[in-house]
Amino acid sequence: MNKEKLTRWLVSGPPFLFMVVFFVLPALIMVVASFRFPGEHGGLAPMFENSSWQFTLETYQFFFSDFIYTEIFLKSFLIAGLTTVICIAMAYPVALLITRVPKRFRDVMILLVVLPFASNFLIRVYAWMIILGPQSAFSVAINSVVTAFGFEPVPLLFSPFAVIVGMVYVHLPFMVLPLYTNLEKHDPILLDAAQDLGANAWRRFWKVTWPLSLPGVYAGSALVFIPVLGMFAVPDILGGTGDILIGNLIKEQFLGTRDWPFGSTLSIMLTLAVLAIAALAMRFSRKSLSYA
Amino acid sequence: MWFAALLVYLFLYLPLTVVVIYSFNDSRLNAEWVGFTWRWYEVLFQDEEMIQAAVNSILIALGASLIATMLGTMAGIAMHRYKLKALPFLVITPVAMPEILLGVSLLLFFIQVLHLTLGLLSVLIAHITFCVGFVAIVIRARLAGMDESIFEAARDLGATPWQTFRLVTLPLIMPAVIAGALMSFTLSIDDFVITFFTAGVGVSTLPLQIYSMIKIAVTPEVNAVSTLLMLLTLGMILLAARFDKTVLRGETR
Amino acid sequence: MLTDRRHCSLNSGWIATAAMPPRNDVTASTLKGIKPKGPWRSSQVVRLIKVVFVLLATLTSSQVLARDELNLYNWNNYISDETVSRFEQSCRCKLVQDYYSDNEEMLAKLAAGASGYDLIVPTGNAVESLIKSKQLRPINKLLLPNLRNIDPAYLNTAFDPGNRYSVPYAYTITLIGYNAEKMHELGLPTDTWAVVFEPKYLKKLKGRVTVLDSQRELMSAALKYLGYSVNDTDEAHWRRARDLIIRAKPYWAAFNASSYIKELTIGNIWLAHGYSNDMFQAQMDAKHAGRPFNIAYATPKEGAVLALDSMVLHKTGPRPDLAHRFINFMLEGKNSAELTNLIGSGNPNRDAMQYIDPAIAANKAVFLTPDIQRRLEMLKDLDRNQRRVLSRMWTEIKVR
């Protein structure tokens, strides 16, 4: 019996310990940091100074003191939402296609979807810098159409449009895979039955396939929405000076202004948002499972 | 509908193709095709900073994948065998949450608590933290798909837990372990956000170099290094997939 | 001169440039015990792991091998290659450089634990910040016989009384640089900040103006234009400055801290808010490239920021001896003059006068006449609450 317990500790101990020290502890420190004062010259002020504990709610007050921070949060939610919707629209045909293809091709098709992932994330973003740049063939083509209608040439790069394109491009495979996993499990009998009952292709999709696929949609949405919320590199590279999201703010606080308490507060807010979304996704996917 | 799907595939591959093609473009600008040249690859291999960054990237990836695989295998086995509540949460959350949160909290931790100067060590630890979860997921999935009776048989025959592990479990999960190691290597080499916050001043990795070049002076040298990096990680993922197919499904980066 | 083979540090990046020796020993202490991976040729695996160990050890330790190196953390484009090689010859050592384009960037990196820099060249308010946070080593004046060359007007400053920690290096003014022909053609004034902030002038310059991507510098320009001091901390005044900037923003091409020199020289940008030595370089570059226009620069009549940059020793620097040698070297009139001749920075060194190119000596942005001196102010450090408010205003400026 003792040997069993010993083995258990030996096997689960090291990873557990590692994660507690390098994941849980830093998270707790960040929570505490959000209640501390900023150091005179950046960083954090000492926790115990002038014979008293130096804690404060001022960073949270500061967050709510001006609408700009809430505004940036809302903008981030909007961009994340748009990205998710576009991803669903683009991933669905692909996922459906993969399910309809003979089994021996499926792995290859999935591989093809995942392969762009093999490239570094920055490369994927940089590729769009080239395509949307003012001198690229694509830009020139679009703008020649635009100016033909008498409008001023539109800068495609360094705009919210570029940010969304970049976000969608980076996260698309996240949506395809969960969706496919779900669609694969659908029983084709259901669709045959619907057809026998006289439903056309659109109704079959809308009344049968779509509801059944909702758990997959929610799973994929969570996998897209959450990372997009925290992303800073895409707006940083593809966006204009005004296209900053939460991630950019956090980065600025830690590496630029050195206001670590406020940066921690922003991170806590982001974490809360992420937890809320994750909880929502789980609730919805459980609810829709009960319908299936 | 097939047409829509085809368009999406095109959308996925066109940008990368552009990057690769322009890496051979005989022009400083990524605008028009002028002519074929290896020039940018030559520049790349003479770029000391880039070489140093590549060395750092590989060192960190080797170290991180080694340790993460060990810890992740242990975690995967523990999660499958012992049904602990806390461990899955601890191990998998870093994989699911926005990377910036992990990067920033580690930055705080290293500076405030450990008073550690950011450098190779800090990046190494950070990479291990998010790779462990990935390996654990792969191992656990593999174990879940296996027949329990073989372990029972080993125990009935009088094998100690360590013997069971060494002679039965390990050989059976070895493909998953190797796949996990290869994927950790890829994740580590490719990582940008977490490295960005924990690298400090003296250490650069390939993604950090690429970022710096993108922000300051974009030349096709970036395309060249991107192409090479793509080939490397492509090779690793394909290799990993041959060992364990579930790696593709669980690919979250 | 200074080519892009040396990538500059970013305001937003943690990028190393010249190889900085890592200060940590990564080796065995980080890797836990070896667990041979089962019957899969365990001896092979063990050997592989040992090879990795050795690889890690040699590669990291080889960079920590003692070399005669001086680590200098300096502004972009603030020292010439000629000066560097002459110093390296004289001390038979190697100068390893890292760069920043903003004081805030440098302070942020140091606050996050960057170490190993022997010498840094911060501006006055940043020196103040570094002294107060006890990051500097006092200088040994006995090792600096050339200190007497410095004009006393630049010594004993408010930020370092008695010069216990800093020695003046050079100074610059943050002013406006412009394409002389274009501005004349458009009939625009070149001696006032109005041309950067007023829509009536900006209309003609839409998309052709850049400003510095620096919170303090841009706010200072706006405050000066509105008639306030650059060290004014009244939030109401700041709000007026912020609104002024937001109103002008749509006409500006970009917030830019480093590449505006190139843009001016090429002719893409016609007006830039920047540092006097950068403008000097743009002027020289345009001349050498044979451009059909001249780059000129002027201190606006409302006033501007004077940045006195000093050499300081960081307490984590491994070679204070070499650092002192460098300081003494730069205090020599000839070397200090080389700085001015090559990059157009202001010179606080009296002994340097005789070596300075007369054409440059005549430049009022390099050598301050009393009337200009009166208009200039040096920035003082802000306290943490003010920094937070400023940071929020900067976010508003970027977003609105």
Coordinates of N, CA and C in Angstrom, one line a residue, chain C residues 103-235:
Chain C
N103 N 14.4 57.7 -23.4 CA 14.8 57.4 -22.0 C 13.9 56.4 -21.3
E104 N 12.6 56.6 -21.6 CA 11.7 55.7 -20.9 C 12.0 54.2 -21.2
E105 N 12.3 54.0 -22.5 CA 12.7 52.6 -22.9 C 13.9 52.1 -22.1
M106 N 14.9 52.9 -22.0 CA 16.1 52.5 -21.3 C 15.8 52.3 -19.8
L107 N 15.0 53.2 -19.2 CA 14.7 53.0 -17.8 C 13.8 51.8 -17.6
A108 N 12.9 51.5 -18.5 CA 12.1 50.3 -18.4 C 12.9 49.1 -18.4
K109 N 13.9 49.0 -19.3 CA 14.7 47.8 -19.4 C 15.5 47.6 -18.2
L110 N 16.1 48.7 -17.6 CA 16.9 48.6 -16.4 C 16.0 48.2 -15.3
A111 N 14.8 48.7 -15.2 CA 13.9 48.4 -14.1 C 13.5 46.9 -14.2
A112 N 13.5 46.3 -15.4 CA 13.1 44.9 -15.5 C 14.3 44.0 -15.3
G113 N 15.4 44.6 -14.9 CA 16.5 43.7 -14.5 C 17.6 43.6 -15.5
A114 N 17.6 44.4 -16.6 CA 18.8 44.3 -17.5 C 20.0 44.7 -16.8
S115 N 21.1 43.9 -17.0 CA 22.3 44.2 -16.2 C 23.5 44.0 -17.1
G116 N 24.6 44.5 -16.6 CA 25.9 44.2 -17.3 C 26.3 45.4 -18.2
Y117 N 25.5 46.5 -18.1 CA 26.0 47.7 -18.9 C 27.0 48.4 -18.0
D118 N 28.1 48.8 -18.6 CA 29.1 49.6 -17.8 C 28.7 51.0 -17.8
L119 N 28.4 51.5 -19.0 CA 28.1 52.9 -19.2 C 26.8 53.1 -19.9
I120 N 26.1 54.1 -19.4 CA 24.8 54.5 -20.0 C 24.9 56.0 -20.3
V121 N 24.1 56.5 -21.2 CA 24.2 57.9 -21.5 C 22.8 58.5 -21.4
P122 N 22.2 58.6 -20.2 CA 20.9 59.1 -20.1 C 20.8 60.6 -20.1
T123 N 19.6 61.1 -20.3 CA 19.3 62.6 -20.2 C 19.1 62.9 -18.8
G124 N 19.2 64.2 -18.5 CA 19.1 64.7 -17.1 C 18.1 64.1 -16.2
N125 N 16.8 64.2 -16.7 CA 15.8 63.6 -15.8 C 15.9 62.2 -15.6
A126 N 16.5 61.5 -16.5 CA 16.7 60.0 -16.3 C 17.8 59.8 -15.4
V127 N 18.8 60.7 -15.4 CA 20.0 60.6 -14.5 C 19.4 60.7 -13.1
E128 N 18.5 61.7 -12.9 CA 17.9 61.9 -11.6 C 17.2 60.7 -11.1
S129 N 16.5 60.0 -12.0 CA 15.7 58.8 -11.7 C 16.7 57.7 -11.3
L130 N 17.8 57.6 -12.0 CA 18.7 56.5 -11.8 C 19.4 56.7 -10.4
I131 N 19.8 58.0 -10.2 CA 20.5 58.3 -8.9 C 19.5 58.0 -7.7
K132 N 18.3 58.4 -7.8 CA 17.3 58.2 -6.7 C 17.1 56.7 -6.5
S133 N 17.1 55.9 -7.6 CA 16.8 54.5 -7.4 C 18.1 53.7 -7.1
K134 N 19.2 54.5 -6.8 CA 20.5 53.9 -6.4 C 21.0 52.9 -7.4
Q135 N 20.9 53.2 -8.7 CA 21.5 52.2 -9.7 C 22.8 52.6 -10.2
L136 N 23.4 53.7 -9.7 CA 24.6 54.2 -10.3 C 25.8 54.1 -9.3
R137 N 27.0 53.9 -10.0 CA 28.2 53.9 -9.2 C 28.7 55.4 -9.2
P138 N 29.3 55.9 -8.1 CA 29.9 57.2 -8.1 C 31.1 57.2 -9.0
I139 N 31.4 58.3 -9.7 CA 32.6 58.3 -10.5 C 33.8 58.8 -9.7
N140 N 34.9 58.3 -10.1 CA 36.1 58.6 -9.4 C 36.8 59.7 -10.2
K141 N 36.7 61.0 -9.7 CA 37.2 62.1 -10.5 C 38.7 62.1 -10.7
L142 N 39.4 61.3 -9.8 CA 40.8 61.3 -10.0 C 41.2 60.6 -11.3
L143 N 40.3 59.7 -11.8 CA 40.6 59.0 -13.0 C 40.2 59.9 -14.3
L144 N 39.7 61.1 -14.0 CA 39.2 61.9 -15.1 C 39.9 63.2 -15.2
P145 N 41.2 63.2 -15.5 CA 41.9 64.5 -15.6 C 41.3 65.5 -16.6
N146 N 40.6 65.0 -17.6 CA 40.1 65.8 -18.7 C 38.8 66.5 -18.3
L147 N 38.3 66.2 -17.1 CA 37.0 66.8 -16.6 C 37.0 68.3 -16.6
R148 N 38.3 68.9 -16.5 CA 38.3 70.3 -16.5 C 38.0 71.0 -17.8
N149 N 37.9 70.2 -18.9 CA 37.6 70.7 -20.2 C 36.1 71.2 -20.3
I150 N 35.3 70.7 -19.4 CA 33.9 70.9 -19.5 C 33.5 72.4 -19.1
D151 N 32.7 73.0 -19.9 CA 32.2 74.3 -19.6 C 31.4 74.3 -18.3
P152 N 31.8 75.1 -17.2 CA 31.1 75.0 -15.9 C 29.6 75.2 -16.0
A153 N 29.2 75.9 -17.1 CA 27.7 76.1 -17.2 C 27.0 74.8 -17.2
Y154 N 27.6 73.7 -17.6 CA 27.0 72.4 -17.8 C 27.2 71.5 -16.6
L155 N 28.0 72.0 -15.6 CA 28.3 71.2 -14.5 C 27.4 71.5 -13.3
N156 N 27.4 70.7 -12.3 CA 26.7 71.0 -11.1 C 25.2 71.3 -11.4
T157 N 24.6 70.3 -12.1 CA 23.2 70.5 -12.5 C 22.3 70.2 -11.4
A158 N 21.0 70.6 -11.6 CA 20.0 70.3 -10.5 C 19.9 68.8 -10.3
F159 N 20.1 68.0 -11.4 CA 19.8 66.6 -11.3 C 21.0 65.8 -10.7
D160 N 22.2 66.4 -10.7 CA 23.4 65.8 -10.1 C 24.3 66.8 -9.5
P161 N 23.9 67.4 -8.4 CA 24.8 68.4 -7.8 C 26.2 67.9 -7.5
G162 N 27.2 68.6 -7.9 CA 28.6 68.2 -7.6 C 29.1 67.1 -8.6
N163 N 28.2 66.7 -9.6 CA 28.7 65.7 -10.5 C 29.2 64.5 -9.9
R164 N 28.5 63.9 -8.9 CA 29.0 62.8 -8.2 C 28.9 61.5 -9.1
Y165 N 27.9 61.5 -10.0 CA 27.6 60.3 -10.8 C 27.7 60.5 -12.3
S166 N 27.7 61.8 -12.7 CA 27.6 62.0 -14.2 C 28.6 62.9 -14.7
V167 N 28.9 62.7 -16.0 CA 29.8 63.6 -16.7 C 29.1 64.0 -18.0
P168 N 29.0 65.3 -18.3 CA 28.3 65.7 -19.6 C 29.0 65.0 -20.8
Y169 N 28.1 64.6 -21.7 CA 28.5 64.0 -22.9 C 28.3 64.9 -24.1
A170 N 27.0 65.2 -24.3 CA 26.6 66.1 -25.4 C 25.2 66.5 -25.1
Y171 N 24.8 67.5 -25.8 CA 23.4 67.9 -25.6 C 22.7 68.0 -27.0
T172 N 21.4 67.8 -27.0 CA 20.6 68.0 -28.2 C 19.3 68.8 -27.8
I173 N 18.8 69.4 -28.8 CA 17.5 70.1 -28.7 C 16.5 69.4 -29.5
T174 N 15.3 69.3 -28.9 CA 14.2 68.7 -29.7 C 13.5 69.8 -30.4
L175 N 13.6 69.7 -31.7 CA 13.1 70.8 -32.5 C 12.4 70.3 -33.8
I176 N 12.3 71.2 -34.8 CA 11.7 70.8 -36.0 C 12.7 70.8 -37.2
G177 N 12.7 69.7 -37.9 CA 13.5 69.7 -39.1 C 12.6 69.6 -40.3
Y178 N 13.0 70.2 -41.4 CA 12.1 70.4 -42.5 C 12.9 70.4 -43.8
N179 N 12.1 70.1 -44.9 CA 12.5 70.2 -46.2 C 12.4 71.7 -46.7
A180 N 13.6 72.4 -46.7 CA 13.6 73.8 -46.9 C 12.8 74.3 -48.1
E181 N 13.1 73.6 -49.2 CA 12.4 74.0 -50.5 C 10.9 73.8 -50.4
K182 N 10.4 72.7 -49.9 CA 9.0 72.4 -49.8 C 8.3 73.5 -48.9
M183 N 8.9 73.8 -47.8 CA 8.3 74.7 -46.8 C 8.2 76.1 -47.5
H184 N 9.3 76.5 -48.2 CA 9.3 77.8 -48.9 C 8.2 77.8 -49.9
E185 N 8.1 76.7 -50.7 CA 7.1 76.6 -51.8 C 5.7 76.7 -51.2
L186 N 5.5 76.1 -50.1 CA 4.1 76.1 -49.5 C 3.9 77.4 -48.7
G187 N 4.9 78.2 -48.5 CA 4.7 79.4 -47.8 C 4.5 79.2 -46.3
L188 N 5.1 78.2 -45.7 CA 4.9 77.9 -44.3 C 6.0 78.4 -43.4
P189 N 5.6 78.9 -42.2 CA 6.7 79.3 -41.3 C 7.5 78.1 -40.8
T190 N 8.7 78.4 -40.4 CA 9.5 77.3 -39.9 C 10.1 77.6 -38.5
D191 N 9.6 78.6 -37.9 CA 10.2 79.0 -36.6 C 9.2 78.8 -35.5
T192 N 8.2 78.1 -35.7 CA 7.2 78.0 -34.7 C 6.6 76.6 -34.6
W193 N 6.1 76.2 -33.4 CA 5.4 74.9 -33.3 C 4.1 74.9 -34.0
A194 N 3.6 76.1 -34.4 CA 2.3 76.1 -35.0 C 2.2 75.3 -36.2
V195 N 3.3 75.2 -36.9 CA 3.3 74.4 -38.2 C 3.1 72.9 -37.9
V196 N 3.3 72.5 -36.7 CA 3.1 71.1 -36.3 C 1.7 70.9 -35.8
F197 N 1.2 71.9 -35.1 CA -0.1 71.7 -34.4 C -1.3 72.4 -35.0
E198 N -1.1 73.4 -35.9 CA -2.3 74.1 -36.4 C -2.8 73.6 -37.7
P199 N -4.1 73.2 -37.7 CA -4.6 72.6 -39.0 C -4.5 73.5 -40.2
K200 N -4.5 74.8 -39.9 CA -4.4 75.7 -41.1 C -3.1 75.5 -41.8
Y201 N -2.1 75.2 -41.1 CA -0.8 74.9 -41.8 C -0.7 73.4 -42.2
L202 N -1.2 72.6 -41.3 CA -1.1 71.2 -41.5 C -1.9 70.7 -42.8
K203 N -2.9 71.5 -43.1 CA -3.7 71.1 -44.3 C -2.8 70.9 -45.5
K204 N -1.8 71.8 -45.6 CA -0.9 71.7 -46.8 C 0.1 70.6 -46.6
L205 N 0.3 70.0 -45.4 CA 1.3 69.0 -45.1 C 0.7 67.7 -44.8
K206 N -0.5 67.5 -45.1 CA -1.2 66.3 -44.7 C -0.4 65.0 -45.1
G207 N -0.1 64.1 -44.2 CA 0.6 62.9 -44.5 C 2.1 63.1 -44.7
R208 N 2.6 64.3 -44.4 CA 4.0 64.6 -44.6 C 4.7 65.0 -43.4
V209 N 4.1 64.8 -42.2 CA 4.6 65.3 -41.0 C 4.8 64.1 -40.0
T210 N 5.9 64.0 -39.3 CA 6.0 63.0 -38.3 C 6.3 63.7 -37.0
V211 N 5.9 63.1 -35.9 CA 6.2 63.6 -34.6 C 6.9 62.4 -33.8
L212 N 7.6 62.8 -32.7 CA 8.3 61.8 -31.9 C 7.3 60.9 -31.2
D213 N 7.6 59.6 -31.1 CA 6.7 58.7 -30.4 C 7.1 58.7 -28.9
S214 N 7.1 59.8 -28.3 CA 7.6 60.0 -26.9 C 6.6 60.8 -26.1
Q215 N 6.1 60.2 -25.0 CA 5.1 61.0 -24.2 C 5.6 62.3 -23.8
R216 N 6.8 62.4 -23.2 CA 7.3 63.6 -22.6 C 7.6 64.6 -23.7
E217 N 8.2 64.2 -24.8 CA 8.7 65.1 -25.8 C 7.5 65.8 -26.5
L218 N 6.5 65.0 -26.9 CA 5.4 65.5 -27.7 C 4.6 66.4 -26.8
M219 N 4.3 66.0 -25.5 CA 3.6 66.9 -24.6 C 4.3 68.2 -24.4
S220 N 5.7 68.1 -24.2 CA 6.4 69.3 -24.0 C 6.3 70.2 -25.2
A221 N 6.3 69.7 -26.4 CA 6.2 70.6 -27.5 C 4.8 71.3 -27.5
A222 N 3.8 70.5 -27.2 CA 2.5 71.1 -27.1 C 2.4 72.1 -26.0
L223 N 2.9 71.8 -24.8 CA 2.9 72.7 -23.7 C 3.6 74.0 -24.0
K224 N 4.8 73.9 -24.7 CA 5.5 75.1 -25.0 C 4.7 76.0 -26.0
Y225 N 4.1 75.3 -26.9 CA 3.3 76.1 -27.9 C 2.1 76.8 -27.2
L226 N 1.6 76.2 -26.2 CA 0.5 76.8 -25.4 C 1.0 77.8 -24.4
G227 N 2.3 78.0 -24.3 CA 2.9 79.0 -23.4 C 3.2 78.5 -22.0
Y228 N 3.1 77.2 -21.8 CA 3.4 76.6 -20.5 C 4.8 76.1 -20.4
S229 N 5.3 75.8 -19.2 CA 6.6 75.2 -19.0 C 6.5 73.7 -19.4
V230 N 7.6 73.2 -19.8 CA 7.6 71.7 -20.1 C 7.5 70.9 -18.8
N231 N 7.7 71.5 -17.7 CA 7.6 70.8 -16.4 C 6.4 71.1 -15.7
D232 N 5.4 71.8 -16.4 CA 4.1 72.1 -15.8 C 3.4 70.8 -15.5
T233 N 2.9 70.7 -14.3 CA 2.2 69.4 -14.0 C 0.7 69.6 -13.7
D234 N 0.2 70.8 -14.1 CA -1.2 71.1 -13.9 C -2.0 70.2 -14.9
E235 N -2.9 69.4 -14.4 CA -3.6 68.5 -15.3 C -4.5 69.2 -16.3

